[in-house]
Short mmCIF file of C-alpha atoms in Angstrom, two decimals:
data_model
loop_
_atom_site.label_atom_id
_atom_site.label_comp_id
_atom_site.label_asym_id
_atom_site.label_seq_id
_atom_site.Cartn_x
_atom_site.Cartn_y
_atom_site.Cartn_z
CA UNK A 1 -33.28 41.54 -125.44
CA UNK A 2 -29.66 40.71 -126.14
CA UNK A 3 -27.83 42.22 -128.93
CA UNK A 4 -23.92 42.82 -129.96
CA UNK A 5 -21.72 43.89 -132.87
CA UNK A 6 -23.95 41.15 -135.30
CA UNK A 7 -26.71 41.63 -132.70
CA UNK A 8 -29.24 39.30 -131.87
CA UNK A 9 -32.38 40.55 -132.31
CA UNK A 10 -36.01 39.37 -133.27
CA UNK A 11 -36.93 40.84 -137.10
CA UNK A 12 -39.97 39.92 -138.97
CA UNK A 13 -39.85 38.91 -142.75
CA UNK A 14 -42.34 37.95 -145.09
CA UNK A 15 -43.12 34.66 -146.02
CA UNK A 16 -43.16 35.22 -149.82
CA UNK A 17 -38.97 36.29 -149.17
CA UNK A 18 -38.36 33.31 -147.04
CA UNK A 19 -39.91 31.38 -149.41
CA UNK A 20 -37.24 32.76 -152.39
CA UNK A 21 -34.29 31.97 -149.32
CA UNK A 22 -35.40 28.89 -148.08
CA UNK A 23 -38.52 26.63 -149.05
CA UNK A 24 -40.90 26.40 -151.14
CA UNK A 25 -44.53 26.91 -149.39
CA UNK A 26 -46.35 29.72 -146.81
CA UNK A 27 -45.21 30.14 -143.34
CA UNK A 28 -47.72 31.04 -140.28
CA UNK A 29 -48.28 30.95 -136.69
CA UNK A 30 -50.47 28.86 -135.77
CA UNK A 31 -51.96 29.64 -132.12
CA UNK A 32 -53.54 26.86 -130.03
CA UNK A 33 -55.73 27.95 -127.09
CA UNK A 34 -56.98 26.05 -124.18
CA UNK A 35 -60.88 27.00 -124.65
CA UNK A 36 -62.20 25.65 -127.91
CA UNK A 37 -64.32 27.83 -128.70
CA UNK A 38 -61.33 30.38 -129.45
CA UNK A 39 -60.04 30.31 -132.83
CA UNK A 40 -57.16 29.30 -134.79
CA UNK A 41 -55.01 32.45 -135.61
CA UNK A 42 -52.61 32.83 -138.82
CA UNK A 43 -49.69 35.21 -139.66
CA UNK A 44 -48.12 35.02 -142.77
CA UNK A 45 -45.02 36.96 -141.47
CA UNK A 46 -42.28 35.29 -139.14
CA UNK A 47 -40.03 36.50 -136.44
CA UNK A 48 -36.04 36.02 -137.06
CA UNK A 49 -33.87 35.51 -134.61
CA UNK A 50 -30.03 35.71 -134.68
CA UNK A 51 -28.25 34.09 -132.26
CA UNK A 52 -24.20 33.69 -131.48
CA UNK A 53 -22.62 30.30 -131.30
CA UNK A 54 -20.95 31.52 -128.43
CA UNK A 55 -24.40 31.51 -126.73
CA UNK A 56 -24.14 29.05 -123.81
CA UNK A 57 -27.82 28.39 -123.94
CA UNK A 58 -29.08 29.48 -127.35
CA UNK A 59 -32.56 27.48 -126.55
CA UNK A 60 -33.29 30.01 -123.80
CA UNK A 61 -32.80 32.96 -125.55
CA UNK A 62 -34.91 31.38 -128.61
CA UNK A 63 -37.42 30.86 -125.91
CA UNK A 64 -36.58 34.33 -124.32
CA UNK A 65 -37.17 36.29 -127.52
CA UNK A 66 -39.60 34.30 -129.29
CA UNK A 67 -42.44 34.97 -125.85
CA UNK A 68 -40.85 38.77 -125.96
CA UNK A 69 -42.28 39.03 -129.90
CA UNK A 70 -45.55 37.50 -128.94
CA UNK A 71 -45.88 39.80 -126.28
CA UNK A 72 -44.88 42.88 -129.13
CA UNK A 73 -47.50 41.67 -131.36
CA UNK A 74 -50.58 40.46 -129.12
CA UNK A 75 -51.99 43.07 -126.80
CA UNK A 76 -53.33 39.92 -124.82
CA UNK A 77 -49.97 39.13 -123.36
CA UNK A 78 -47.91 41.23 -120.46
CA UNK A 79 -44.49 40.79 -119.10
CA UNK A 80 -45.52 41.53 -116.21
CA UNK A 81 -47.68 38.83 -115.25
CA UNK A 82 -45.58 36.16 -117.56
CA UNK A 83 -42.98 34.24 -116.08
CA UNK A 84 -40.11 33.51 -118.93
CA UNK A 85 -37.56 31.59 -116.61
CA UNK A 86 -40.55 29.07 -115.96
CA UNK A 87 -42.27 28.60 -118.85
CA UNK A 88 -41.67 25.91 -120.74
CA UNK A 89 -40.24 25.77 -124.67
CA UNK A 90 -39.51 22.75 -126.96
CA UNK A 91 -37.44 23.75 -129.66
CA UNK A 92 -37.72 21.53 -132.81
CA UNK A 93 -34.97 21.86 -135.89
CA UNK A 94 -32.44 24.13 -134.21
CA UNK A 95 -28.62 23.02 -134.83
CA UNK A 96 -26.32 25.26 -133.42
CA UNK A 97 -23.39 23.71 -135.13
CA UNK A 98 -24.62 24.97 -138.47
CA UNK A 99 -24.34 28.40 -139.19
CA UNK A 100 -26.36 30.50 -141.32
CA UNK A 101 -30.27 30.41 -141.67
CA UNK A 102 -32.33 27.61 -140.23
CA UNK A 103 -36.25 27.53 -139.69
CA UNK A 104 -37.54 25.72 -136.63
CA UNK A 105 -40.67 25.22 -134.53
CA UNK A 106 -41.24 26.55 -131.30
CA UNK A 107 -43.89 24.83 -129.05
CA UNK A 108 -44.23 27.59 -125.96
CA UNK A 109 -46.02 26.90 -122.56
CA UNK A 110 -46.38 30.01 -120.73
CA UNK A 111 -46.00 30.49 -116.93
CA UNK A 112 -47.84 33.19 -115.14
CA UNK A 113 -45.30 35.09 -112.18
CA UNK A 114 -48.33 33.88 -109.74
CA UNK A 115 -50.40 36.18 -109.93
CA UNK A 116 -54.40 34.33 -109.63
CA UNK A 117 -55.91 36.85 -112.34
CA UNK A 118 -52.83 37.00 -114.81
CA UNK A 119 -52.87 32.94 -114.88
CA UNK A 120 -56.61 33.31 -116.22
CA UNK A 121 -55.28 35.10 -119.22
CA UNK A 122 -52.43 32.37 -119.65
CA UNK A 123 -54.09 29.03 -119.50
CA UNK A 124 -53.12 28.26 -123.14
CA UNK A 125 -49.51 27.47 -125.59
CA UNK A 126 -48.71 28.49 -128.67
CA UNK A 127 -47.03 27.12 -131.49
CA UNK A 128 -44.00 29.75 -133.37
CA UNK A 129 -42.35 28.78 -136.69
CA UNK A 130 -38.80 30.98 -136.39
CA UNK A 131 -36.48 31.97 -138.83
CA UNK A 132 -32.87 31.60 -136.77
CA UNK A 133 -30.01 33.13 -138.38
CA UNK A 134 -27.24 31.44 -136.25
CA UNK A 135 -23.73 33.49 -136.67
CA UNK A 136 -20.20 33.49 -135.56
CA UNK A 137 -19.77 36.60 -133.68
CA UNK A 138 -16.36 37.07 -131.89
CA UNK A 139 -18.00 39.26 -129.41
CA UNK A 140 -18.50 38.96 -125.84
CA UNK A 141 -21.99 37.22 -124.74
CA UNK A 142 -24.13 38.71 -121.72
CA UNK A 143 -27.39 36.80 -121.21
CA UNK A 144 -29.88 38.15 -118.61
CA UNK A 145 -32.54 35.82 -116.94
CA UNK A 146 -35.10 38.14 -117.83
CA UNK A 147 -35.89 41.24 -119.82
CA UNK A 148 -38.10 42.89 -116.96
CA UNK A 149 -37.89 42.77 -113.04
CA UNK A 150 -40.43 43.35 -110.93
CA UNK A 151 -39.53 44.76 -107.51
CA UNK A 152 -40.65 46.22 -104.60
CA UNK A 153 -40.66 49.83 -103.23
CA UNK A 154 -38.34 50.48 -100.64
CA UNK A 155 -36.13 46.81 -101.33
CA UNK A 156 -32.44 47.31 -102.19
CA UNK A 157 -32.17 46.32 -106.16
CA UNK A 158 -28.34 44.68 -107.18
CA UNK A 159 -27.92 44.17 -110.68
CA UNK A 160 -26.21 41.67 -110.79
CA UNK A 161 -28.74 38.95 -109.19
CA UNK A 162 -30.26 39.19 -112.78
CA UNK A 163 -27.37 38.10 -114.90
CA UNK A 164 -27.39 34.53 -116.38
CA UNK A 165 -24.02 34.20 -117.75
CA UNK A 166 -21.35 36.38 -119.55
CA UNK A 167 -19.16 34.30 -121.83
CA UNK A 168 -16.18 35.25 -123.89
CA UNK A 169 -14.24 32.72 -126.28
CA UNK A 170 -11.01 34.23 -125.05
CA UNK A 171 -11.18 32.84 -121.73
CA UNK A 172 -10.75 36.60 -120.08
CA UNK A 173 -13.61 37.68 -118.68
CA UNK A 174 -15.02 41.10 -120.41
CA UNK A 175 -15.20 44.25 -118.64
CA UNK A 176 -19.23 45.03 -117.31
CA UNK A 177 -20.81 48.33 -116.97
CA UNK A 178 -24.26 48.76 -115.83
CA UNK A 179 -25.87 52.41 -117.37
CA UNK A 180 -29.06 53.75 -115.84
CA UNK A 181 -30.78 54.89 -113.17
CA UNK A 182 -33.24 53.09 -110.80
CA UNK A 183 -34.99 55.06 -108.32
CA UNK A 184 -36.19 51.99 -105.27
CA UNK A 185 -38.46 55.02 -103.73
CA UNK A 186 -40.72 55.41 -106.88
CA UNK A 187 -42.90 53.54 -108.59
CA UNK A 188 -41.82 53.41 -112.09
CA UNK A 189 -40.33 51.58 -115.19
CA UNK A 190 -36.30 52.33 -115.02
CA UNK A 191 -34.03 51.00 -118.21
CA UNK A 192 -31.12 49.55 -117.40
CA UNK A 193 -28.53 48.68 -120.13
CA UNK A 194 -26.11 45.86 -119.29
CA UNK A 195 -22.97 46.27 -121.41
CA UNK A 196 -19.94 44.08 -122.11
CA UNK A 197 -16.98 44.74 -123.59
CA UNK A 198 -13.56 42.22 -123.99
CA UNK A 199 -9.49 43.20 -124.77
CA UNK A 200 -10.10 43.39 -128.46
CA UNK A 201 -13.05 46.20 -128.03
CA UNK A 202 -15.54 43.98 -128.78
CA UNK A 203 -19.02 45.14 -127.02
CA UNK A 204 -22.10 43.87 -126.12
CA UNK A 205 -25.07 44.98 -124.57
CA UNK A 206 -28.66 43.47 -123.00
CA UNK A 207 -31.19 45.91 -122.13
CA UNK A 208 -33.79 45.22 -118.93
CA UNK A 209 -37.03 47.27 -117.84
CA UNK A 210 -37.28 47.52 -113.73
CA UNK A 211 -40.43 48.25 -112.22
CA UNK A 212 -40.70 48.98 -109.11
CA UNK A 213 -44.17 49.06 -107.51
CA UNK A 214 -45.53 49.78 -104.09
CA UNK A 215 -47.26 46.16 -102.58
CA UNK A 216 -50.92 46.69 -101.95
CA UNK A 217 -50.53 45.98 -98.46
CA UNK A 218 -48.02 48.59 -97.80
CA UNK A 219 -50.40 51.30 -99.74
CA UNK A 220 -53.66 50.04 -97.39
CA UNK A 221 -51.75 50.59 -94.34
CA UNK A 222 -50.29 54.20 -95.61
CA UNK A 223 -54.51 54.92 -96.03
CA UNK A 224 -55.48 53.50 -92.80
CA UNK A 225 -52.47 55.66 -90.93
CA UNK A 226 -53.90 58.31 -93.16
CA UNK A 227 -57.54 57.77 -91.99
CA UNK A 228 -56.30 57.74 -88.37
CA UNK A 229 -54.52 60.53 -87.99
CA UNK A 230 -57.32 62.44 -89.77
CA UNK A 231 -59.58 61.25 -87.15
CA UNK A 232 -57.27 62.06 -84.43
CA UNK A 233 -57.01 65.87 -85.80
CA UNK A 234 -60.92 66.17 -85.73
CA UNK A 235 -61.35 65.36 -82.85
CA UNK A 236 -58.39 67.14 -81.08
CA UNK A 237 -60.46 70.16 -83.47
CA UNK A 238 -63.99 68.99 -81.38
CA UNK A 239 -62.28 68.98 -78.02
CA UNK A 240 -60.58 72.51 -78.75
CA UNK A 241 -63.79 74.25 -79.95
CA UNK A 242 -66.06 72.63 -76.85
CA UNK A 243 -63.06 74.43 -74.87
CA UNK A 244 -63.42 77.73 -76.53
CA UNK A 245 -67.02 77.39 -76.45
CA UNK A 246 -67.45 77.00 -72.54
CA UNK A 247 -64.76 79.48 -71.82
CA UNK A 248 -66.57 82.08 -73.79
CA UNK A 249 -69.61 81.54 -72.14
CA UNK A 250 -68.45 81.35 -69.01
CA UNK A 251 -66.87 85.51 -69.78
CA UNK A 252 -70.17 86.07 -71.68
CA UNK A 253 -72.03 85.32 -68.34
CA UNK A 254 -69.31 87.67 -66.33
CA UNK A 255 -69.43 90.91 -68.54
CA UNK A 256 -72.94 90.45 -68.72
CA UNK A 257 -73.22 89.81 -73.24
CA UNK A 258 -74.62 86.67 -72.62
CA UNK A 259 -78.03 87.08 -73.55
CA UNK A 260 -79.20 88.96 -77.01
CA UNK A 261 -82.28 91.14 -76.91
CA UNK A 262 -84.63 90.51 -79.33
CA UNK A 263 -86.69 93.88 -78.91
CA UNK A 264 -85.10 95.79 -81.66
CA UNK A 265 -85.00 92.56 -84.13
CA UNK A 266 -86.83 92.23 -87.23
CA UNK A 267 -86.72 89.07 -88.61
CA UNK A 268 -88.51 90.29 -91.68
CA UNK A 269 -84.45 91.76 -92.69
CA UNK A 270 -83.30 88.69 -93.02
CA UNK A 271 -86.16 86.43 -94.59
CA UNK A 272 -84.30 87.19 -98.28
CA UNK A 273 -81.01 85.68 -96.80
CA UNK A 274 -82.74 82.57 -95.31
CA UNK A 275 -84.66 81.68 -98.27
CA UNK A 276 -81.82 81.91 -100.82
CA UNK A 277 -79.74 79.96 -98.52
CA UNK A 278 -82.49 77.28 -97.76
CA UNK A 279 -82.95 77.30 -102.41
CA UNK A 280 -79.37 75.36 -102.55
CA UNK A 281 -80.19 72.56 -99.64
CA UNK A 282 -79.90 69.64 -101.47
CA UNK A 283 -78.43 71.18 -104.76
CA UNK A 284 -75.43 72.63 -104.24
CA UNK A 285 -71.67 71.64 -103.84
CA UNK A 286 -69.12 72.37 -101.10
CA UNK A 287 -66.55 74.41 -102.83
CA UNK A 288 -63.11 75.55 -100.93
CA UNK A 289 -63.54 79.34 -101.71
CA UNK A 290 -66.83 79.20 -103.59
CA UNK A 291 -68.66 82.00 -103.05
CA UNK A 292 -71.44 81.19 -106.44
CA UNK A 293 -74.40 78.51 -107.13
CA UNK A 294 -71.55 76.66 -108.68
CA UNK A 295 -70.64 75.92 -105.22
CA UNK A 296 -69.85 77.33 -102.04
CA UNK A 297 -68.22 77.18 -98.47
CA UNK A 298 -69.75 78.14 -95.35
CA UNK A 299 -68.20 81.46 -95.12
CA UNK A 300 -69.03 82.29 -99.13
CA UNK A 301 -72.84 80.66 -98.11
CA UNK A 302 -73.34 83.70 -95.90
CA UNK A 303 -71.61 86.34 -97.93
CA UNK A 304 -73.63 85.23 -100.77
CA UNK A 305 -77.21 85.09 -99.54
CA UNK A 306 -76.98 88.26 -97.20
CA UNK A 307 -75.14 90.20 -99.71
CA UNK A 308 -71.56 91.05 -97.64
CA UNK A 309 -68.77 92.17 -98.85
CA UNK A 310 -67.27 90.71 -95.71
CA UNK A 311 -66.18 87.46 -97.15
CA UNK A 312 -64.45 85.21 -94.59
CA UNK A 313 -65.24 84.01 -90.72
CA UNK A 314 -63.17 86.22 -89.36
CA UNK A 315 -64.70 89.60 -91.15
CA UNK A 316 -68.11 88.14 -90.58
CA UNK A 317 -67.61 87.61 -87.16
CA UNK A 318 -66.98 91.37 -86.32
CA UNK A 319 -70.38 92.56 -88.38
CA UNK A 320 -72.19 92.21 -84.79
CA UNK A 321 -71.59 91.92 -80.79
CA UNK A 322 -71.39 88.33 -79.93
CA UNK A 323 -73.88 86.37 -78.07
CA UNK A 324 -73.20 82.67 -76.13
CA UNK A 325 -76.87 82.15 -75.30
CA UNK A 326 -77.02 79.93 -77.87
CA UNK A 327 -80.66 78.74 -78.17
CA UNK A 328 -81.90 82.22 -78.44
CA UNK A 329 -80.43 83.23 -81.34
CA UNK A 330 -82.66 84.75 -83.76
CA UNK A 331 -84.02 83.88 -87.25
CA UNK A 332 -81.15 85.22 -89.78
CA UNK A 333 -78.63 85.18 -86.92
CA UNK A 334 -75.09 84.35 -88.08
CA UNK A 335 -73.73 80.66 -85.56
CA UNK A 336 -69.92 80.67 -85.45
CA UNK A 337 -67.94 77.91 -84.44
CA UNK A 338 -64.48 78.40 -82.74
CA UNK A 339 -62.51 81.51 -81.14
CA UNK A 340 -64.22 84.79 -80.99
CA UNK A 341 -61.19 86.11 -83.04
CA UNK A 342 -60.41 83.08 -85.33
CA UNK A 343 -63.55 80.93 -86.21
CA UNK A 344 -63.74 78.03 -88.74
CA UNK A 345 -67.18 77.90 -89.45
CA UNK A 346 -70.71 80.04 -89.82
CA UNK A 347 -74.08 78.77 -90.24
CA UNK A 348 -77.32 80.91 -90.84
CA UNK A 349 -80.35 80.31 -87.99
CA UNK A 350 -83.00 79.20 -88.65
CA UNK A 351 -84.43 80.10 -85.29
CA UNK A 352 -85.81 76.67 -84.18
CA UNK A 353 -82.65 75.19 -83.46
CA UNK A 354 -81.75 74.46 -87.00
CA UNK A 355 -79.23 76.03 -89.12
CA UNK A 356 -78.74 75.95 -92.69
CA UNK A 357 -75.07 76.20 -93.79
CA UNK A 358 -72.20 74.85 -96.49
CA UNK A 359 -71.05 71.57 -94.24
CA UNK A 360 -67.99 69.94 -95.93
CA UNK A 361 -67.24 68.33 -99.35
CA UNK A 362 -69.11 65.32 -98.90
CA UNK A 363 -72.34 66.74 -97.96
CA UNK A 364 -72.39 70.05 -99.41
CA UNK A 365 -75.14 72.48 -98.32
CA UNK A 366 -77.40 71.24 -95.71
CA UNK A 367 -79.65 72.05 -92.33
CA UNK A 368 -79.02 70.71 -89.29
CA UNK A 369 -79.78 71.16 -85.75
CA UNK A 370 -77.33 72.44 -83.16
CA UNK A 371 -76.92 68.79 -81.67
CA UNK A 372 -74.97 67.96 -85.32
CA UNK A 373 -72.47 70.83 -84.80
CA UNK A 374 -72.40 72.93 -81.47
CA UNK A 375 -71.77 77.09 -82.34
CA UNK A 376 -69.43 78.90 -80.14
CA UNK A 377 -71.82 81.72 -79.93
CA UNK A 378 -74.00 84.00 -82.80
CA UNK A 379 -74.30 87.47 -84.40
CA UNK A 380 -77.14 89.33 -85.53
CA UNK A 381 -75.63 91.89 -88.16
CA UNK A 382 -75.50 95.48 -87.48
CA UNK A 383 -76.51 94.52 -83.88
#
């Protein structure tokens, strides 16, 4: 919107005042839509519009400023999907010669900015009565070709590819300043403030919203370089723990720990662990650090259900002597996954090659068999 010392700038008076100032009779907008079966809509208030005889194309700004109130006023309308440099405006009554008050009609067909689903919404014109106050203003006139920019993250942004025209009676061109900040890396509205300003002091502004937004096919391939790098790291994760898993059995098998014996185990210790473990199957979030029924992770699972105060991997790991004979661990036996030192994950046997542990976030506590998710080797606690 353009203003200066007498700015121009869109006002709204009654009709009853206008009628006292100008004519007899009411005043409204009358709105006429493409569908029929969308009614007529009244006002009984009108914009006003002042604009400079030094305006080098007064009937674009009318048209400018008389879309920019329709969009203040009707939550149906966006500048973001309307086009003001195409759409179309007939102007009816305006005389630019004559100064003072004048009422005239404006007949606007909008243009969407392309978009499919925004030219849905503008498939219809409308018809504006406007009150123009037209003035002689000695100040400077900057017109922009729009009053928001839409531009792309990451593009280089030059202000002055959105100026129309600056005019000045004097024939010296004014001094321009551009005020405010526009960050091309961030998705955003910036303000930017256009200002003018001849020899005599004289100043005028026009004010522009720039939005810069991120194209949806530059955000899908961010996710799908997102997605694939995530799928890299689990399975560089899979290869490392198969690694640490044969490497410890193979020194399991040479200091002679492979095996576990089940002589001195009494599965009846850890039947209270198993079944509160095996209650939240089904039930029961994933939770990074949960270690309640509000949710849990695989190390809080264990600490939980058995009672520990031992609360991650790597203080659960060191409750018993590790075993790599993986198929006979026991009933209540603790699976680890990983280092023998460092590992990322613990599931409770089941003892028939099932296990029933916290997974991940998207599936929360489960039991699976050993074929899902391989352990590194198992404890039995206090053994």
């Amino acid at each position: 919107m353009v203003k200066n010392k007498i700015n121009k700038k869109v006002g709204r008076v009654t009709a009853g005042l206008l009628s006292a100032i100008l004519l007899a009779g009411t005043y409204s907008i009358r709105t006429v839509y493409a569908a029929d079966n969308k009614p007529t809509v009244q006002e009984n208030s009108l914009p006003v519009i002042e604009i400079s005889q030094q305006d080098m194309n007064p009937l674009d700004t009318i048209k400018s400023l008389v879309i920019q109130e329709r969009v203040n006023f009707d939550e149906t309308y966006s500048l973001e999907n309307i086009s003001i440099e195409k759409s179309i405006a007939d102007i009816e009554g305006f005389n630019r010669s004559v100064t003072g008050i004048q009422t005239v009609t404006a007949k606007v067909t909008l243009a969407s900015t392309g978009d499919v689903e925004a030219q849905k919404s503008l498939g219809y014109s409308f018809i504006q009565k406007v009150v123009v106050n037209v003035v002689n203003s000695t100040a400077p006139v900057i017109k922009l070709k729009s009053s928001q920019v839409i531009v792309n993250n990451g593009d280089s942004w030059n202000p002055s590819n959105y100026i129309s025209y600056i005019n000045d009676d004097s024939g010296i061109l004014p001094v321009l300043t551009v005020e405010g900040s526009v960050d091309m890396n961030t998705d955003g509205d910036y303000p930017v403030e256009y200002v003018v300003v001849d020899t005599a002091g004289n100043k005028s502004s026009a004010t522009m919203t720039v939005s810069v937004r991120t194209p949806q096919e530059v955000i899908d391939a961010r996710i799908a370089e997102e997605e694939r790098l995530r799928a890299e790291e689990e399975a560089r994760q899979a290869e490392e723990a198969a690694r640490q898993q044969a490497l410890a059995q193979s020194q399991a098998v040479a200091s002679g720990t492979a095996s576990f014996n089940a002589a001195n185990y009494d599965s009846s210790t850890y039947a209270g662990g198993i079944a509160a473990a095996l209650s939240f199957v089904g039930n029961t979030p994933y939770v990074w650090g949960g270690n309640t029924p509000a949710g849990f992770d695989c190390s809080g699972l264990v600490q939980y259900c058995y009672g520990l105060s031992a609360r991650t991997t790597y203080d659960q790991q060191r409750l018993g002597t590790h075993y790599y004979d993986i198929g006979n661990a026991p009933a209540g036996a603790l699976y680890f996954y990983g280092s023998d030192s460092a590992p990322y994950h613990v599931a409770i046997a089941l003892g028939n090659g099932t296990a029933v542990h916290a997974v991940n976030p998207g599936q929360g506590v489960k039991v699976t068999d050993l074929t899902y998710m391989t352990p590194s080797y198992y404890i039995v606690i206090g053994q």
